[in-house]
């Protein structure tokens, strides 16, 4: 299997190349930017490419845009998208639009060379691969979005004000209600959206995100 690696971190890229070579994968090209990936893909016609979502110069979505172009120019090339974080927007959109030969893994998975090579073989064979953590996040997002239907009109109004960045005190003044009433509405919102208190995730932010994405 012939593979091209597109990753701007030289250390990670070289490490991946070494691990894949040891696993019997032929790494035919390496690059640190999206433009280089497009050039190599056209010249070398690999079985699959591994591309990071965020690449130079802006480190936003260059890798994704390159992946889209490869899908259009060379539909037979498998694409394995890597990301440091769970990003369930454009990356998943690419897969859902045409899942054949496309995959999305978190970089944590590359430590398991068996899992990485299996993913590459699958996308090269036209199958799709999605990281379990990404699937879990998508399911969680859908659950939270559906739960918005359980909110009362007043709770939705409170949530809309939260989305504007207003504090409980500001919401209380805006709605001309008591402070405890506002706290009850906010608490009910968290409960209905099933947002448990966590040090890692701020429930207020998660509630607002659910509202904005619905």
mmCIF file with all atom_site columns, N, CA and C in Angstrom, residues 1-4 46-51 71 74-82 95 98-105 115-131:
data_model
loop_
_atom_site.group_PDB
_atom_site.id
_atom_site.type_symbol
_atom_site.label_atom_id
_atom_site.label_alt_id
_atom_site.label_comp_id
_atom_site.label_asym_id
_atom_site.label_entity_id
_atom_site.label_seq_id
_atom_site.pdbx_PDB_ins_code
_atom_site.Cartn_x
_atom_site.Cartn_y
_atom_site.Cartn_z
_atom_site.occupancy
_atom_site.B_iso_or_equiv
_atom_site.pdbx_formal_charge
_atom_site.auth_seq_id
_atom_site.auth_comp_id
_atom_site.auth_asym_id
_atom_site.auth_atom_id
_atom_site.pdbx_PDB_model_num
ATOM 1   N N  . UNK A 1 1   ? 0.841   -1.197 0.000  1.00 0.00 ? 1   UNK A N  1
ATOM 2   C CA . UNK A 1 1   ? 0.000   0.000  0.000  1.00 0.00 ? 1   UNK A CA 1
ATOM 3   C C  . UNK A 1 1   ? 0.877   1.247  0.000  1.00 0.00 ? 1   UNK A C  1
ATOM 4   N N  . UNK A 1 2   ? 0.599   2.178  -0.911 1.00 0.00 ? 2   UNK A N  1
ATOM 5   C CA . UNK A 1 2   ? 1.382   3.397  -1.071 1.00 0.00 ? 2   UNK A CA 1
ATOM 6   C C  . UNK A 1 2   ? 0.644   4.572  -0.424 1.00 0.00 ? 2   UNK A C  1
ATOM 7   N N  . UNK A 1 3   ? 1.345   5.275  0.464  1.00 0.00 ? 3   UNK A N  1
ATOM 8   C CA . UNK A 1 3   ? 0.704   6.314  1.261  1.00 0.00 ? 3   UNK A CA 1
ATOM 9   C C  . UNK A 1 3   ? 1.511   7.615  1.240  1.00 0.00 ? 3   UNK A C  1
ATOM 10  N N  . UNK A 1 4   ? 0.809   8.749  1.263  1.00 0.00 ? 4   UNK A N  1
ATOM 11  C CA . UNK A 1 4   ? 1.431   10.070 1.400  1.00 0.00 ? 4   UNK A CA 1
ATOM 12  C C  . UNK A 1 4   ? 1.016   10.643 2.745  1.00 0.00 ? 4   UNK A C  1
ATOM 13  N N  . UNK A 1 46  ? -1.140  7.871  -4.930 1.00 0.00 ? 46  UNK A N  1
ATOM 14  C CA . UNK A 1 46  ? -1.033  6.860  -3.865 1.00 0.00 ? 46  UNK A CA 1
ATOM 15  C C  . UNK A 1 46  ? -2.341  6.105  -3.675 1.00 0.00 ? 46  UNK A C  1
ATOM 16  N N  . UNK A 1 47  ? -2.289  5.073  -2.862 1.00 0.00 ? 47  UNK A N  1
ATOM 17  C CA . UNK A 1 47  ? -3.516  4.357  -2.506 1.00 0.00 ? 47  UNK A CA 1
ATOM 18  C C  . UNK A 1 47  ? -4.305  5.151  -1.474 1.00 0.00 ? 47  UNK A C  1
ATOM 19  N N  . UNK A 1 48  ? -3.577  5.891  -0.632 1.00 0.00 ? 48  UNK A N  1
ATOM 20  C CA . UNK A 1 48  ? -4.232  6.683  0.417  1.00 0.00 ? 48  UNK A CA 1
ATOM 21  C C  . UNK A 1 48  ? -3.338  7.839  0.851  1.00 0.00 ? 48  UNK A C  1
ATOM 22  N N  . UNK A 1 49  ? -3.957  8.865  1.417  1.00 0.00 ? 49  UNK A N  1
ATOM 23  C CA . UNK A 1 49  ? -3.212  9.979  1.991  1.00 0.00 ? 49  UNK A CA 1
ATOM 24  C C  . UNK A 1 49  ? -3.662  10.162 3.435  1.00 0.00 ? 49  UNK A C  1
ATOM 25  N N  . UNK A 1 50  ? -2.726  10.595 4.271  1.00 0.00 ? 50  UNK A N  1
ATOM 26  C CA . UNK A 1 50  ? -3.027  10.941 5.659  1.00 0.00 ? 50  UNK A CA 1
ATOM 27  C C  . UNK A 1 50  ? -2.850  12.443 5.766  1.00 0.00 ? 50  UNK A C  1
ATOM 28  N N  . UNK A 1 51  ? -3.897  13.148 6.167  1.00 0.00 ? 51  UNK A N  1
ATOM 29  C CA . UNK A 1 51  ? -3.829  14.612 6.178  1.00 0.00 ? 51  UNK A CA 1
ATOM 30  C C  . UNK A 1 51  ? -4.360  15.184 7.486  1.00 0.00 ? 51  UNK A C  1
ATOM 31  N N  . UNK A 1 71  ? -10.530 14.441 -3.346 1.00 0.00 ? 71  UNK A N  1
ATOM 32  C CA . UNK A 1 71  ? -11.734 13.656 -3.605 1.00 0.00 ? 71  UNK A CA 1
ATOM 33  C C  . UNK A 1 71  ? -12.272 13.941 -5.002 1.00 0.00 ? 71  UNK A C  1
ATOM 34  N N  . UNK A 1 74  ? -9.000  12.985 -7.683 1.00 0.00 ? 74  UNK A N  1
ATOM 35  C CA . UNK A 1 74  ? -8.555  11.586 -7.662 1.00 0.00 ? 74  UNK A CA 1
ATOM 36  C C  . UNK A 1 74  ? -9.486  10.762 -6.763 1.00 0.00 ? 74  UNK A C  1
ATOM 37  N N  . UNK A 1 75  ? -10.697 10.489 -7.207 1.00 0.00 ? 75  UNK A N  1
ATOM 38  C CA . UNK A 1 75  ? -11.687 9.801  -6.365 1.00 0.00 ? 75  UNK A CA 1
ATOM 39  C C  . UNK A 1 75  ? -11.273 8.406  -5.901 1.00 0.00 ? 75  UNK A C  1
ATOM 40  N N  . UNK A 1 76  ? -10.277 7.817  -6.533 1.00 0.00 ? 76  UNK A N  1
ATOM 41  C CA . UNK A 1 76  ? -9.847  6.479  -6.133 1.00 0.00 ? 76  UNK A CA 1
ATOM 42  C C  . UNK A 1 76  ? -8.856  6.474  -4.986 1.00 0.00 ? 76  UNK A C  1
ATOM 43  N N  . UNK A 1 77  ? -8.391  7.667  -4.569 1.00 0.00 ? 77  UNK A N  1
ATOM 44  C CA . UNK A 1 77  ? -7.411  7.762  -3.483 1.00 0.00 ? 77  UNK A CA 1
ATOM 45  C C  . UNK A 1 77  ? -8.135  7.822  -2.134 1.00 0.00 ? 77  UNK A C  1
ATOM 46  N N  . UNK A 1 78  ? -7.784  6.918  -1.227 1.00 0.00 ? 78  UNK A N  1
ATOM 47  C CA . UNK A 1 78  ? -8.380  6.925  0.104  1.00 0.00 ? 78  UNK A CA 1
ATOM 48  C C  . UNK A 1 78  ? -7.852  8.096  0.916  1.00 0.00 ? 78  UNK A C  1
ATOM 49  N N  . UNK A 1 79  ? -8.706  8.667  1.750  1.00 0.00 ? 79  UNK A N  1
ATOM 50  C CA . UNK A 1 79  ? -8.309  9.826  2.554  1.00 0.00 ? 79  UNK A CA 1
ATOM 51  C C  . UNK A 1 79  ? -8.545  9.538  4.029  1.00 0.00 ? 79  UNK A C  1
ATOM 52  N N  . UNK A 1 80  ? -7.472  9.678  4.819  1.00 0.00 ? 80  UNK A N  1
ATOM 53  C CA . UNK A 1 80  ? -7.588  9.511  6.264  1.00 0.00 ? 80  UNK A CA 1
ATOM 54  C C  . UNK A 1 80  ? -7.252  10.849 6.910  1.00 0.00 ? 80  UNK A C  1
ATOM 55  N N  . UNK A 1 81  ? -8.269  11.490 7.490  1.00 0.00 ? 81  UNK A N  1
ATOM 56  C CA . UNK A 1 81  ? -8.113  12.793 8.128  1.00 0.00 ? 81  UNK A CA 1
ATOM 57  C C  . UNK A 1 81  ? -7.720  12.601 9.587  1.00 0.00 ? 81  UNK A C  1
ATOM 58  N N  . UNK A 1 82  ? -6.693  13.325 10.018 1.00 0.00 ? 82  UNK A N  1
ATOM 59  C CA . UNK A 1 82  ? -6.265  13.274 11.409 1.00 0.00 ? 82  UNK A CA 1
ATOM 60  C C  . UNK A 1 82  ? -6.534  14.619 12.082 1.00 0.00 ? 82  UNK A C  1
ATOM 61  N N  . UNK A 1 95  ? -17.086 13.244 5.005  1.00 0.00 ? 95  UNK A N  1
ATOM 62  C CA . UNK A 1 95  ? -17.341 11.810 5.050  1.00 0.00 ? 95  UNK A CA 1
ATOM 63  C C  . UNK A 1 95  ? -18.802 11.503 4.750  1.00 0.00 ? 95  UNK A C  1
ATOM 64  N N  . UNK A 1 98  ? -19.840 11.691 1.006  1.00 0.00 ? 98  UNK A N  1
ATOM 65  C CA . UNK A 1 98  ? -19.471 10.490 0.253  1.00 0.00 ? 98  UNK A CA 1
ATOM 66  C C  . UNK A 1 98  ? -18.516 9.681  1.117  1.00 0.00 ? 98  UNK A C  1
ATOM 67  N N  . UNK A 1 99  ? -19.045 8.743  1.911  1.00 0.00 ? 99  UNK A N  1
ATOM 68  C CA . UNK A 1 99  ? -18.217 8.024  2.874  1.00 0.00 ? 99  UNK A CA 1
ATOM 69  C C  . UNK A 1 99  ? -17.222 7.034  2.285  1.00 0.00 ? 99  UNK A C  1
ATOM 70  N N  . UNK A 1 100 ? -17.365 6.721  1.014  1.00 0.00 ? 100 UNK A N  1
ATOM 71  C CA . UNK A 1 100 ? -16.476 5.728  0.414  1.00 0.00 ? 100 UNK A CA 1
ATOM 72  C C  . UNK A 1 100 ? -15.028 6.204  0.401  1.00 0.00 ? 100 UNK A C  1
ATOM 73  N N  . UNK A 1 101 ? -14.151 5.396  0.989  1.00 0.00 ? 101 UNK A N  1
ATOM 74  C CA . UNK A 1 101 ? -12.723 5.707  0.956  1.00 0.00 ? 101 UNK A CA 1
ATOM 75  C C  . UNK A 1 101 ? -12.316 6.908  1.767  1.00 0.00 ? 101 UNK A C  1
ATOM 76  N N  . UNK A 1 102 ? -13.042 7.191  2.844  1.00 0.00 ? 102 UNK A N  1
ATOM 77  C CA . UNK A 1 102 ? -12.718 8.351  3.657  1.00 0.00 ? 102 UNK A CA 1
ATOM 78  C C  . UNK A 1 102 ? -12.804 8.007  5.135  1.00 0.00 ? 102 UNK A C  1
ATOM 79  N N  . UNK A 1 103 ? -11.867 8.541  5.930  1.00 0.00 ? 103 UNK A N  1
ATOM 80  C CA . UNK A 1 103 ? -11.867 8.245  7.359  1.00 0.00 ? 103 UNK A CA 1
ATOM 81  C C  . UNK A 1 103 ? -11.439 9.447  8.181  1.00 0.00 ? 103 UNK A C  1
ATOM 82  N N  . UNK A 1 104 ? -11.740 9.383  9.465  1.00 0.00 ? 104 UNK A N  1
ATOM 83  C CA . UNK A 1 104 ? -11.423 10.474 10.395 1.00 0.00 ? 104 UNK A CA 1
ATOM 84  C C  . UNK A 1 104 ? -10.993 9.869  11.717 1.00 0.00 ? 104 UNK A C  1
ATOM 85  N N  . UNK A 1 105 ? -9.729  10.089 12.087 1.00 0.00 ? 105 UNK A N  1
ATOM 86  C CA . UNK A 1 105 ? -9.192  9.579  13.344 1.00 0.00 ? 105 UNK A CA 1
ATOM 87  C C  . UNK A 1 105 ? -8.581  10.712 14.157 1.00 0.00 ? 105 UNK A C  1
ATOM 88  N N  . UNK A 1 115 ? -4.112  -0.071 14.599 1.00 0.00 ? 115 UNK A N  1
ATOM 89  C CA . UNK A 1 115 ? -5.365  0.632  14.310 1.00 0.00 ? 115 UNK A CA 1
ATOM 90  C C  . UNK A 1 115 ? -5.183  1.592  13.140 1.00 0.00 ? 115 UNK A C  1
ATOM 91  N N  . UNK A 1 116 ? -4.032  2.258  13.107 1.00 0.00 ? 116 UNK A N  1
ATOM 92  C CA . UNK A 1 116 ? -3.760  3.205  12.020 1.00 0.00 ? 116 UNK A CA 1
ATOM 93  C C  . UNK A 1 116 ? -3.652  2.499  10.676 1.00 0.00 ? 116 UNK A C  1
ATOM 94  N N  . UNK A 1 117 ? -2.883  1.429  10.620 1.00 0.00 ? 117 UNK A N  1
ATOM 95  C CA . UNK A 1 117 ? -2.729  0.710  9.350  1.00 0.00 ? 117 UNK A CA 1
ATOM 96  C C  . UNK A 1 117 ? -4.042  0.078  8.906  1.00 0.00 ? 117 UNK A C  1
ATOM 97  N N  . UNK A 1 118 ? -4.833  -0.384 9.878  1.00 0.00 ? 118 UNK A N  1
ATOM 98  C CA . UNK A 1 118 ? -6.134  -0.950 9.525  1.00 0.00 ? 118 UNK A CA 1
ATOM 99  C C  . UNK A 1 118 ? -7.028  0.117  8.909  1.00 0.00 ? 118 UNK A C  1
ATOM 100 N N  . UNK A 1 119 ? -6.998  1.324  9.487  1.00 0.00 ? 119 UNK A N  1
ATOM 101 C CA . UNK A 1 119 ? -7.800  2.422  8.951  1.00 0.00 ? 119 UNK A CA 1
ATOM 102 C C  . UNK A 1 119 ? -7.348  2.776  7.539  1.00 0.00 ? 119 UNK A C  1
ATOM 103 N N  . UNK A 1 120 ? -6.038  2.798  7.319  1.00 0.00 ? 120 UNK A N  1
ATOM 104 C CA . UNK A 1 120 ? -5.514  3.111  5.988  1.00 0.00 ? 120 UNK A CA 1
ATOM 105 C C  . UNK A 1 120 ? -5.923  2.054  4.965  1.00 0.00 ? 120 UNK A C  1
ATOM 106 N N  . UNK A 1 121 ? -5.840  0.810  5.351  1.00 0.00 ? 121 UNK A N  1
ATOM 107 C CA . UNK A 1 121 ? -6.243  -0.267 4.432  1.00 0.00 ? 121 UNK A CA 1
ATOM 108 C C  . UNK A 1 121 ? -7.717  -0.164 4.077  1.00 0.00 ? 121 UNK A C  1
ATOM 109 N N  . UNK A 1 122 ? -8.508  0.204  5.058  1.00 0.00 ? 122 UNK A N  1
ATOM 110 C CA . UNK A 1 122 ? -9.951  0.287  4.827  1.00 0.00 ? 122 UNK A CA 1
ATOM 111 C C  . UNK A 1 122 ? -10.319 1.446  3.904  1.00 0.00 ? 122 UNK A C  1
ATOM 112 N N  . UNK A 1 123 ? -9.702  2.625  4.123  1.00 0.00 ? 123 UNK A N  1
ATOM 113 C CA . UNK A 1 123 ? -10.040 3.744  3.231  1.00 0.00 ? 123 UNK A CA 1
ATOM 114 C C  . UNK A 1 123 ? -9.487  3.502  1.830  1.00 0.00 ? 123 UNK A C  1
ATOM 115 N N  . UNK A 1 124 ? -8.320  2.847  1.755  1.00 0.00 ? 124 UNK A N  1
ATOM 116 C CA . UNK A 1 124 ? -7.748  2.529  0.446  1.00 0.00 ? 124 UNK A CA 1
ATOM 117 C C  . UNK A 1 124 ? -8.645  1.547  -0.303 1.00 0.00 ? 124 UNK A C  1
ATOM 118 N N  . UNK A 1 125 ? -9.377  0.712  0.443  1.00 0.00 ? 125 UNK A N  1
ATOM 119 C CA . UNK A 1 125 ? -10.270 -0.270 -0.160 1.00 0.00 ? 125 UNK A CA 1
ATOM 120 C C  . UNK A 1 125 ? -11.672 0.298  -0.414 1.00 0.00 ? 125 UNK A C  1
ATOM 121 N N  . UNK A 1 126 ? -11.841 1.597  -0.110 1.00 0.00 ? 126 UNK A N  1
ATOM 122 C CA . UNK A 1 126 ? -13.129 2.222  -0.373 1.00 0.00 ? 126 UNK A CA 1
ATOM 123 C C  . UNK A 1 126 ? -14.090 2.217  0.784  1.00 0.00 ? 126 UNK A C  1
ATOM 124 N N  . UNK A 1 127 ? -13.632 1.776  1.962  1.00 0.00 ? 127 UNK A N  1
ATOM 125 C CA . UNK A 1 127 ? -14.504 1.775  3.133  1.00 0.00 ? 127 UNK A CA 1
ATOM 126 C C  . UNK A 1 127 ? -14.386 3.112  3.879  1.00 0.00 ? 127 UNK A C  1
ATOM 127 N N  . UNK A 1 128 ? -15.225 3.292  4.894  1.00 0.00 ? 128 UNK A N  1
ATOM 128 C CA . UNK A 1 128 ? -15.158 4.506  5.700  1.00 0.00 ? 128 UNK A CA 1
ATOM 129 C C  . UNK A 1 128 ? -14.787 4.154  7.134  1.00 0.00 ? 128 UNK A C  1
ATOM 130 N N  . UNK A 1 129 ? -14.101 5.078  7.790  1.00 0.00 ? 129 UNK A N  1
ATOM 131 C CA . UNK A 1 129 ? -13.651 4.880  9.164  1.00 0.00 ? 129 UNK A CA 1
ATOM 132 C C  . UNK A 1 129 ? -13.888 6.168  9.949  1.00 0.00 ? 129 UNK A C  1
ATOM 133 N N  . UNK A 1 130 ? -14.557 6.066  11.106 1.00 0.00 ? 130 UNK A N  1
ATOM 134 C CA . UNK A 1 130 ? -14.743 7.234  11.963 1.00 0.00 ? 130 UNK A CA 1
ATOM 135 C C  . UNK A 1 130 ? -14.333 6.871  13.381 1.00 0.00 ? 130 UNK A C  1
ATOM 136 N N  . UNK A 1 131 ? -13.519 7.715  13.981 1.00 0.00 ? 131 UNK A N  1
ATOM 137 C CA . UNK A 1 131 ? -13.033 7.492  15.336 1.00 0.00 ? 131 UNK A CA 1
ATOM 138 C C  . UNK A 1 131 ? -14.200 7.346  16.307 1.00 0.00 ? 131 UNK A C  1
#
